[in-house]
């Protein structure tokens, strides 16, 4: 080994412990700040109540948990996974959930860096240290949410190589994520559309078809398991509750950063109905078209982030904590030379801007002025601009389309 290589290796070995130390200090400060803020982790308590309801044989979708009387909104398979939470008292449950989410954040950053082609170990710690303070991540931990778990499942699945014929794990992460919460189901749809486009272009659609099939089989298996254990709740969810978007919360709520929330506030309508349906359909078509084009032109990282942003935009409700996908989005923009867009996006997601405007009882979101409406549209605006930038950043058809790369 040459002296130059030796110096580089020693330098890298020294940087990693420093980065790890900075990350641990940041995490410790974050934990202290959460305790000082007396965070309720209210969603975690709802999850525990769901698990307790399953154990007691109660009616899952009649449940109203915590002082806020929050309902069950996830598929019944999620409640099965939450059953062990009912065995823990509140204090240890909160501590375990916080530690688990911090570990998931590190895994999420690691997978995000792998996706964008930047996999140095110390980079994981350097990125995770400030990422914990961005609003979507902070709020995820504040509520004890599952967003990081679902994002890790999705990225673990899609940061792998295209599914080979013997890859039995392809699609498992996507299927499990969609079985817990329906929004990630857009990713298998993206894979199916990519397979169809590949076939039309004279390419082998097999890798994408196998990946989508694995996701569908995993999702179906999880749903059937839930149906076997919770037949009444499963029937009620898939025939009724899944269509009741209003149960999740008011569309115009400050925290709702989906297109439906933006339109509800802009039009001063509690349910934008047809305008939202049209906008969501257009956004879904355009977003999926960009994602498929990116995938077929060898830009897997762009395809994954575009699909994630599209899902956030078209979902009936995308709370601010659902936007943890800002982490790979910012990393992708930065590593691919879009530094101004990366910094602008980072500022939006670290500014806590949705909470600057009046919110709370009385539904003040229905009576906002132009400045307040603009501030509450920034998450969606960043998402829309990212889709445009993704499209303009794609190589010409045929350039680099033979292989998948970041």
CSV table of C-alpha atoms in Angstrom, one decimal:
chain,number,residue,atom,x,y,z
A,1,UNK,CA,0.0,0.0,0.0
A,2,UNK,CA,1.4,3.4,-1.0
A,3,UNK,CA,2.0,6.1,1.7
A,4,UNK,CA,-0.6,8.3,0.1
A,5,UNK,CA,-3.3,5.6,0.3
A,6,UNK,CA,-2.2,4.9,3.9
A,7,UNK,CA,-2.7,8.5,4.9
A,8,UNK,CA,-6.1,8.6,3.3
A,9,UNK,CA,-7.2,5.5,5.1
A,10,UNK,CA,-6.0,6.8,8.5
A,11,UNK,CA,-7.7,10.1,7.9
A,12,UNK,CA,-11.0,8.3,7.1
A,13,UNK,CA,-10.6,6.1,10.2
A,14,UNK,CA,-10.2,9.2,12.3
A,15,UNK,CA,-13.2,11.1,10.7
A,16,UNK,CA,-15.7,8.3,11.4
A,17,UNK,CA,-15.4,8.4,15.3
A,18,UNK,CA,-15.6,12.2,15.2
A,19,UNK,CA,-18.8,12.1,13.1
A,20,UNK,CA,-20.3,9.4,15.3
A,21,UNK,CA,-19.6,11.6,18.4
A,22,UNK,CA,-21.2,14.6,16.8
A,23,UNK,CA,-24.2,12.5,15.9
A,24,UNK,CA,-24.6,11.1,19.4
A,25,UNK,CA,-24.3,14.6,21.0
A,26,UNK,CA,-27.0,15.8,18.6
A,27,UNK,CA,-29.3,12.8,19.4
A,28,UNK,CA,-28.7,13.4,23.2
A,29,UNK,CA,-29.6,17.0,22.8
A,30,UNK,CA,-32.7,16.1,20.8
A,31,UNK,CA,-33.8,13.6,23.4
A,32,UNK,CA,-33.4,16.2,26.1
A,33,UNK,CA,-35.3,18.8,24.1
A,34,UNK,CA,-38.2,16.3,23.5
A,35,UNK,CA,-38.4,15.7,27.3
A,36,UNK,CA,-38.2,19.4,28.1
A,37,UNK,CA,-41.1,20.0,25.6
A,38,UNK,CA,-43.1,17.2,27.4
A,39,UNK,CA,-44.1,15.6,24.1
A,40,UNK,CA,-47.1,13.4,24.3
A,41,UNK,CA,-46.2,10.9,21.6
A,42,UNK,CA,-50.0,10.7,21.1
A,43,UNK,CA,-49.9,8.6,18.0
A,44,UNK,CA,-47.8,6.0,19.8
A,45,UNK,CA,-50.5,5.8,22.5
A,46,UNK,CA,-53.1,5.3,19.8
A,47,UNK,CA,-51.0,2.4,18.5
A,48,UNK,CA,-50.9,0.9,22.0
A,49,UNK,CA,-54.6,1.2,22.3
A,50,UNK,CA,-55.1,-0.5,19.0
A,51,UNK,CA,-52.9,-3.4,20.2
A,52,UNK,CA,-54.8,-3.6,23.5
A,53,UNK,CA,-58.1,-3.7,21.5
A,54,UNK,CA,-56.9,-6.6,19.4
A,55,UNK,CA,-55.8,-8.5,22.6
A,56,UNK,CA,-59.2,-7.8,24.2
A,57,UNK,CA,-61.2,-8.8,21.1
A,58,UNK,CA,-62.8,-5.3,20.8
A,59,UNK,CA,-64.1,-3.4,17.9
A,60,UNK,CA,-61.0,-1.8,16.3
A,61,UNK,CA,-62.7,0.8,14.3
A,62,UNK,CA,-65.0,1.9,17.1
A,63,UNK,CA,-61.9,2.8,19.2
A,64,UNK,CA,-61.4,6.4,20.3
A,65,UNK,CA,-58.0,6.7,22.1
A,66,UNK,CA,-56.4,9.3,24.3
A,67,UNK,CA,-58.0,12.6,25.5
A,68,UNK,CA,-58.2,13.7,21.8
A,69,UNK,CA,-60.5,10.7,21.0
A,70,UNK,CA,-58.4,9.7,18.0
A,71,UNK,CA,-59.8,6.9,15.8
A,72,UNK,CA,-58.0,3.9,14.2
A,73,UNK,CA,-57.1,4.8,10.6
A,74,UNK,CA,-54.6,2.1,9.5
A,75,UNK,CA,-55.4,-1.3,8.0
A,76,UNK,CA,-56.0,-4.1,10.6
A,77,UNK,CA,-52.6,-5.7,9.8
A,78,UNK,CA,-51.0,-2.6,11.5
A,79,UNK,CA,-53.0,-3.3,14.7
A,80,UNK,CA,-51.6,-6.8,14.8
A,81,UNK,CA,-48.1,-5.4,14.7
A,82,UNK,CA,-49.0,-3.0,17.5
A,83,UNK,CA,-50.2,-5.7,19.9
A,84,UNK,CA,-46.8,-6.0,21.7
A,85,UNK,CA,-47.0,-2.3,22.5
A,86,UNK,CA,-49.9,-3.0,24.9
A,87,UNK,CA,-47.6,-4.9,27.2
A,88,UNK,CA,-45.5,-1.9,28.1
A,89,UNK,CA,-46.2,1.0,30.5
A,90,UNK,CA,-46.2,4.6,29.0
A,91,UNK,CA,-42.7,5.7,30.2
A,92,UNK,CA,-40.7,2.7,28.9
A,93,UNK,CA,-42.8,2.6,25.7
A,94,UNK,CA,-41.9,6.3,25.0
A,95,UNK,CA,-38.2,5.7,25.6
A,96,UNK,CA,-38.2,2.6,23.5
A,97,UNK,CA,-40.0,4.3,20.6
A,98,UNK,CA,-37.7,7.3,20.7
A,99,UNK,CA,-34.6,5.1,20.7
A,100,UNK,CA,-36.1,2.9,17.9
A,101,UNK,CA,-36.9,5.9,15.8
A,102,UNK,CA,-33.4,7.4,16.2
A,103,UNK,CA,-32.0,4.0,15.1
A,104,UNK,CA,-34.4,4.0,12.1
A,105,UNK,CA,-33.3,7.5,11.2
A,106,UNK,CA,-29.7,6.3,11.0
A,107,UNK,CA,-30.8,3.4,8.8
A,108,UNK,CA,-32.9,5.8,6.7
A,109,UNK,CA,-30.0,8.1,6.1
A,110,UNK,CA,-27.7,5.2,5.3
A,111,UNK,CA,-30.2,3.9,2.7
A,112,UNK,CA,-30.7,7.4,1.3
A,113,UNK,CA,-27.0,7.9,0.8
A,114,UNK,CA,-26.7,4.5,-0.8
A,115,UNK,CA,-29.6,5.4,-3.1
A,116,UNK,CA,-27.9,8.6,-4.3
A,117,UNK,CA,-24.5,6.9,-4.6
A,118,UNK,CA,-22.7,8.3,-1.6
A,119,UNK,CA,-22.0,5.6,0.9
A,120,UNK,CA,-19.1,6.7,3.1
A,121,UNK,CA,-19.7,5.6,6.7
A,122,UNK,CA,-18.9,9.0,8.3
A,123,UNK,CA,-21.4,10.6,5.9
A,124,UNK,CA,-24.2,8.7,7.6
A,125,UNK,CA,-23.4,10.3,11.0
A,126,UNK,CA,-22.8,13.8,9.6
A,127,UNK,CA,-26.2,13.7,7.9
A,128,UNK,CA,-28.1,12.1,10.7
A,129,UNK,CA,-26.9,14.6,13.3
A,130,UNK,CA,-28.8,17.6,11.7
A,131,UNK,CA,-31.5,15.5,10.1
A,132,UNK,CA,-33.1,14.8,13.4
A,133,UNK,CA,-33.9,18.5,13.9
A,134,UNK,CA,-35.8,19.0,10.6
A,135,UNK,CA,-39.5,19.4,11.2
A,136,UNK,CA,-40.8,16.1,9.6
A,137,UNK,CA,-38.4,14.0,11.6
A,138,UNK,CA,-38.9,16.0,14.8
A,139,UNK,CA,-42.6,15.7,14.5
A,140,UNK,CA,-42.4,12.0,13.7
A,141,UNK,CA,-40.5,11.4,17.0
A,142,UNK,CA,-42.8,13.9,18.8
A,143,UNK,CA,-45.9,11.8,18.0
A,144,UNK,CA,-44.2,8.4,18.1
A,145,UNK,CA,-45.1,7.9,14.4
A,146,UNK,CA,-44.2,5.0,12.1
A,147,UNK,CA,-43.0,7.1,9.1
A,148,UNK,CA,-39.3,6.2,9.4
A,149,UNK,CA,-40.1,2.5,9.7
A,150,UNK,CA,-42.2,2.6,6.5
A,151,UNK,CA,-39.6,4.7,4.7
A,152,UNK,CA,-36.8,2.3,5.7
A,153,UNK,CA,-38.8,-0.7,4.4
A,154,UNK,CA,-39.4,1.1,1.1
A,155,UNK,CA,-35.8,2.3,0.6
A,156,UNK,CA,-34.4,-1.1,1.7
A,157,UNK,CA,-36.5,-2.7,-1.1
A,158,UNK,CA,-35.8,-0.1,-3.8
A,159,UNK,CA,-32.1,0.6,-3.1
A,160,UNK,CA,-31.4,-3.0,-4.1
A,161,UNK,CA,-30.6,-4.1,-7.6
A,162,UNK,CA,-33.5,-4.9,-9.9
A,163,UNK,CA,-35.2,-8.2,-8.9
A,164,UNK,CA,-33.4,-11.2,-10.2
A,165,UNK,CA,-35.2,-14.5,-10.9
A,166,UNK,CA,-34.0,-16.0,-7.6
A,167,UNK,CA,-34.5,-12.8,-5.4
A,168,UNK,CA,-37.2,-13.9,-3.0
A,169,UNK,CA,-37.0,-10.7,-1.0
A,170,UNK,CA,-37.9,-8.4,-3.9
A,171,UNK,CA,-41.1,-6.5,-3.0
A,172,UNK,CA,-41.3,-7.7,0.6
A,173,UNK,CA,-40.5,-4.2,2.0
A,174,UNK,CA,-43.0,-2.5,-0.3
A,175,UNK,CA,-45.7,-5.0,0.5
A,176,UNK,CA,-45.2,-4.7,4.3
A,177,UNK,CA,-45.2,-0.9,4.2
A,178,UNK,CA,-48.4,-0.8,2.1
A,179,UNK,CA,-50.0,-3.3,4.5
A,180,UNK,CA,-49.3,-1.1,7.4
A,181,UNK,CA,-50.3,2.2,5.7
A,182,UNK,CA,-51.8,2.4,2.2
A,183,UNK,CA,-49.8,5.3,0.8
A,184,UNK,CA,-46.7,3.3,-0.1
A,185,UNK,CA,-48.9,1.2,-2.4
A,186,UNK,CA,-48.0,3.7,-5.1
A,187,UNK,CA,-44.5,2.2,-5.4
A,188,UNK,CA,-45.7,-1.2,-6.8
A,189,UNK,CA,-48.0,0.7,-9.2
A,190,UNK,CA,-44.9,2.6,-10.4
A,191,UNK,CA,-43.1,-0.8,-10.9
A,192,UNK,CA,-46.0,-2.2,-12.9
A,193,UNK,CA,-46.1,0.9,-15.1
A,194,UNK,CA,-42.4,0.7,-15.6
A,195,UNK,CA,-42.7,-2.9,-16.7
A,196,UNK,CA,-45.5,-1.9,-19.2
A,197,UNK,CA,-43.4,0.9,-20.6
A,198,UNK,CA,-40.4,-1.4,-20.8
A,199,UNK,CA,-42.4,-3.9,-22.8
A,200,UNK,CA,-43.6,-1.2,-25.2
A,201,UNK,CA,-40.1,-0.1,-25.7
A,202,UNK,CA,-38.9,-3.6,-26.5
A,203,UNK,CA,-37.1,-4.2,-23.2
A,204,UNK,CA,-37.4,-7.1,-20.8
A,205,UNK,CA,-40.1,-6.1,-18.2
A,206,UNK,CA,-39.2,-9.1,-16.0
A,207,UNK,CA,-37.3,-7.3,-13.2
A,208,UNK,CA,-40.0,-4.8,-12.5
A,209,UNK,CA,-42.8,-7.4,-12.9
A,210,UNK,CA,-41.1,-9.7,-10.4
A,211,UNK,CA,-40.6,-6.8,-8.0
A,212,UNK,CA,-44.2,-5.7,-8.2
A,213,UNK,CA,-45.4,-9.3,-7.9
A,214,UNK,CA,-43.4,-9.7,-4.7
A,215,UNK,CA,-44.9,-6.6,-3.3
A,216,UNK,CA,-48.5,-7.7,-4.2
A,217,UNK,CA,-48.0,-11.2,-2.7
A,218,UNK,CA,-46.6,-9.8,0.5
A,219,UNK,CA,-49.4,-7.2,0.8
A,220,UNK,CA,-52.0,-9.9,0.1
A,221,UNK,CA,-50.4,-12.3,2.6
A,222,UNK,CA,-50.5,-9.6,5.3
A,223,UNK,CA,-54.1,-8.7,4.5
A,224,UNK,CA,-55.2,-12.3,4.6
A,225,UNK,CA,-53.4,-12.9,7.9
A,226,UNK,CA,-55.2,-9.9,9.4
A,227,UNK,CA,-58.5,-11.2,8.0
A,228,UNK,CA,-57.9,-14.6,9.6
A,229,UNK,CA,-57.2,-13.1,13.0
A,230,UNK,CA,-59.5,-10.0,12.7
A,231,UNK,CA,-62.3,-11.0,10.3
A,232,UNK,CA,-64.9,-8.4,11.4
A,233,UNK,CA,-62.4,-5.5,11.5
A,234,UNK,CA,-60.9,-6.5,8.1
A,235,UNK,CA,-64.3,-6.6,6.5
A,236,UNK,CA,-65.3,-3.3,8.0
A,237,UNK,CA,-62.0,-1.6,6.9
A,238,UNK,CA,-61.9,-2.8,3.3
A,239,UNK,CA,-65.6,-2.2,2.7
A,240,UNK,CA,-66.2,1.0,4.6
A,241,UNK,CA,-63.4,2.7,6.6
A,242,UNK,CA,-60.9,2.8,3.7
A,243,UNK,CA,-63.2,5.2,1.9
A,244,UNK,CA,-63.8,7.6,4.8
A,245,UNK,CA,-61.0,10.1,4.4
A,246,UNK,CA,-62.6,12.5,6.8
A,247,UNK,CA,-62.0,10.2,9.8
A,248,UNK,CA,-58.3,11.1,9.6
A,249,UNK,CA,-58.9,14.8,10.3
A,250,UNK,CA,-60.0,18.1,8.7
A,251,UNK,CA,-58.7,18.5,5.2
A,252,UNK,CA,-57.7,22.1,5.8
A,253,UNK,CA,-55.7,21.3,8.9
A,254,UNK,CA,-52.3,23.2,9.1
A,255,UNK,CA,-50.4,19.9,9.3
A,256,UNK,CA,-52.0,18.6,6.0
A,257,UNK,CA,-49.5,19.3,3.3
A,258,UNK,CA,-51.1,17.3,0.6
A,259,UNK,CA,-52.8,18.9,-2.4
A,260,UNK,CA,-56.1,18.3,-0.8
A,261,UNK,CA,-55.1,20.4,2.2
A,262,UNK,CA,-53.7,23.2,0.0
A,263,UNK,CA,-56.9,23.3,-2.0
A,264,UNK,CA,-59.1,23.2,1.1
A,265,UNK,CA,-57.3,26.3,2.5
A,266,UNK,CA,-57.1,28.1,-0.8
A,267,UNK,CA,-60.7,27.6,-1.7
A,268,UNK,CA,-61.9,27.9,1.9
A,269,UNK,CA,-63.8,24.6,1.5
A,270,UNK,CA,-63.8,21.9,4.2
A,271,UNK,CA,-63.9,19.3,1.4
A,272,UNK,CA,-62.5,20.4,-2.0
A,273,UNK,CA,-64.1,17.3,-3.6
A,274,UNK,CA,-64.0,17.5,-7.4
A,275,UNK,CA,-61.2,20.2,-7.7
A,276,UNK,CA,-58.9,17.9,-5.5
A,277,UNK,CA,-59.8,14.8,-7.5
A,278,UNK,CA,-58.9,16.5,-10.8
A,279,UNK,CA,-55.6,17.9,-9.4
A,280,UNK,CA,-54.7,14.6,-7.7
A,281,UNK,CA,-55.3,12.7,-10.9
A,282,UNK,CA,-53.2,15.1,-12.9
A,283,UNK,CA,-50.4,15.0,-10.3
A,284,UNK,CA,-50.5,11.2,-10.2
A,285,UNK,CA,-50.3,10.9,-13.9
A,286,UNK,CA,-47.5,13.4,-14.3
A,287,UNK,CA,-45.5,12.2,-11.3
A,288,UNK,CA,-45.7,8.5,-12.3
A,289,UNK,CA,-44.7,9.4,-15.9
A,290,UNK,CA,-41.6,11.2,-14.6
A,291,UNK,CA,-40.8,8.3,-12.2
A,292,UNK,CA,-41.1,5.7,-15.0
A,293,UNK,CA,-39.1,7.8,-17.4
A,294,UNK,CA,-36.4,8.2,-14.7
A,295,UNK,CA,-36.3,4.5,-14.0
A,296,UNK,CA,-36.1,3.5,-17.6
A,297,UNK,CA,-33.3,6.0,-18.2
A,298,UNK,CA,-31.2,4.5,-15.4
A,299,UNK,CA,-32.0,7.1,-12.6
A,300,UNK,CA,-33.3,4.9,-9.8
A,301,UNK,CA,-32.8,7.6,-7.1
A,302,UNK,CA,-34.8,10.2,-9.0
A,303,UNK,CA,-37.5,7.6,-9.7
A,304,UNK,CA,-37.9,6.6,-6.0
A,305,UNK,CA,-37.9,10.2,-4.8
A,306,UNK,CA,-40.4,11.3,-7.5
A,307,UNK,CA,-42.7,8.4,-6.6
A,308,UNK,CA,-42.5,9.3,-2.9
A,309,UNK,CA,-43.3,13.0,-3.5
A,310,UNK,CA,-46.1,12.1,-5.8
A,311,UNK,CA,-47.7,9.8,-3.2
A,312,UNK,CA,-47.4,12.6,-0.6
A,313,UNK,CA,-49.1,15.1,-3.0
A,314,UNK,CA,-52.0,13.0,-4.0
A,315,UNK,CA,-52.8,11.4,-0.7
A,316,UNK,CA,-56.0,12.7,0.9
A,317,UNK,CA,-53.9,13.6,4.0
A,318,UNK,CA,-50.1,14.0,4.2
A,319,UNK,CA,-49.3,15.4,7.6
A,320,UNK,CA,-46.0,17.3,8.0
A,321,UNK,CA,-44.4,14.2,9.6
A,322,UNK,CA,-45.1,12.2,6.5
A,323,UNK,CA,-42.6,14.4,4.7
A,324,UNK,CA,-39.5,12.6,6.1
A,325,UNK,CA,-38.8,11.9,2.5
A,326,UNK,CA,-37.3,15.3,2.5
A,327,UNK,CA,-34.1,13.6,3.7
A,328,UNK,CA,-33.3,11.6,0.4
A,329,UNK,CA,-34.8,14.5,-1.6
A,330,UNK,CA,-32.3,17.0,-0.3
A,331,UNK,CA,-29.4,14.6,-0.5
A,332,UNK,CA,-30.3,13.8,-4.1
A,333,UNK,CA,-30.4,17.4,-5.1
A,334,UNK,CA,-27.2,18.2,-3.3
A,335,UNK,CA,-25.2,15.2,-4.7
A,336,UNK,CA,-26.4,15.9,-8.3
A,337,UNK,CA,-25.3,19.5,-8.4
A,338,UNK,CA,-28.6,21.2,-7.6
A,339,UNK,CA,-27.1,23.0,-4.6
A,340,UNK,CA,-29.5,26.0,-4.6
A,341,UNK,CA,-32.6,23.8,-4.8
A,342,UNK,CA,-31.1,21.6,-2.1
A,343,UNK,CA,-30.5,24.5,0.3
A,344,UNK,CA,-33.9,26.0,-0.4
A,345,UNK,CA,-35.6,22.7,0.3
A,346,UNK,CA,-33.6,22.2,3.4
A,347,UNK,CA,-34.6,25.7,4.7
A,348,UNK,CA,-38.3,25.0,4.1
A,349,UNK,CA,-38.2,21.6,6.0
A,350,UNK,CA,-36.1,22.9,8.8
A,351,UNK,CA,-38.0,26.2,9.3
A,352,UNK,CA,-41.1,24.7,10.9
A,353,UNK,CA,-43.0,27.1,8.7
A,354,UNK,CA,-46.4,25.3,8.8
A,355,UNK,CA,-46.6,26.2,12.5
A,356,UNK,CA,-46.0,29.9,12.0
A,357,UNK,CA,-49.6,30.6,11.0
A,358,UNK,CA,-52.7,30.5,13.3
A,359,UNK,CA,-54.0,27.0,13.9
A,360,UNK,CA,-55.9,25.0,16.5
A,361,UNK,CA,-59.5,25.2,17.7
A,362,UNK,CA,-61.9,27.2,15.7
A,363,UNK,CA,-60.4,26.1,12.4
A,364,UNK,CA,-58.6,29.4,11.6
A,365,UNK,CA,-57.2,27.7,8.4
A,366,UNK,CA,-60.5,28.4,6.7
A,367,UNK,CA,-59.9,32.2,6.9
A,368,UNK,CA,-56.3,32.7,6.0
A,369,UNK,CA,-54.8,35.6,4.1
A,370,UNK,CA,-52.4,35.4,1.1
A,371,UNK,CA,-49.2,35.3,3.2
A,372,UNK,CA,-50.6,32.5,5.4
A,373,UNK,CA,-51.8,30.5,2.5
A,374,UNK,CA,-48.4,30.8,0.8
A,375,UNK,CA,-46.6,29.7,4.0
A,376,UNK,CA,-48.9,26.6,4.3
A,377,UNK,CA,-48.2,25.7,0.7
A,378,UNK,CA,-44.4,25.5,0.9
A,379,UNK,CA,-44.1,21.7,1.4
A,380,UNK,CA,-46.4,21.0,-1.5
A,381,UNK,CA,-44.6,23.7,-3.5
A,382,UNK,CA,-41.2,22.1,-2.9
A,383,UNK,CA,-42.7,18.8,-4.0
A,384,UNK,CA,-44.1,20.2,-7.2
A,385,UNK,CA,-40.9,22.0,-8.1
A,386,UNK,CA,-38.9,18.8,-7.4
A,387,UNK,CA,-41.1,17.0,-9.9
A,388,UNK,CA,-40.4,19.6,-12.5
A,389,UNK,CA,-36.7,19.6,-11.7
A,390,UNK,CA,-36.6,15.8,-11.9
A,391,UNK,CA,-38.1,15.9,-15.4
A,392,UNK,CA,-35.7,18.5,-16.7
A,393,UNK,CA,-32.7,16.7,-15.2
A,394,UNK,CA,-33.4,13.4,-17.0
A,395,UNK,CA,-31.0,12.4,-19.8
A,396,UNK,CA,-32.4,12.1,-23.3
A,397,UNK,CA,-34.2,8.9,-24.2
A,398,UNK,CA,-31.7,6.1,-24.8
A,399,UNK,CA,-28.8,7.8,-22.8
A,400,UNK,CA,-27.8,5.6,-20.0
A,401,UNK,CA,-31.0,3.6,-20.1
A,402,UNK,CA,-29.4,0.2,-20.2
A,403,UNK,CA,-28.7,0.1,-16.5
A,404,UNK,CA,-30.2,1.4,-13.2
A,405,UNK,CA,-27.9,3.8,-11.3
A,406,UNK,CA,-28.4,6.8,-9.0
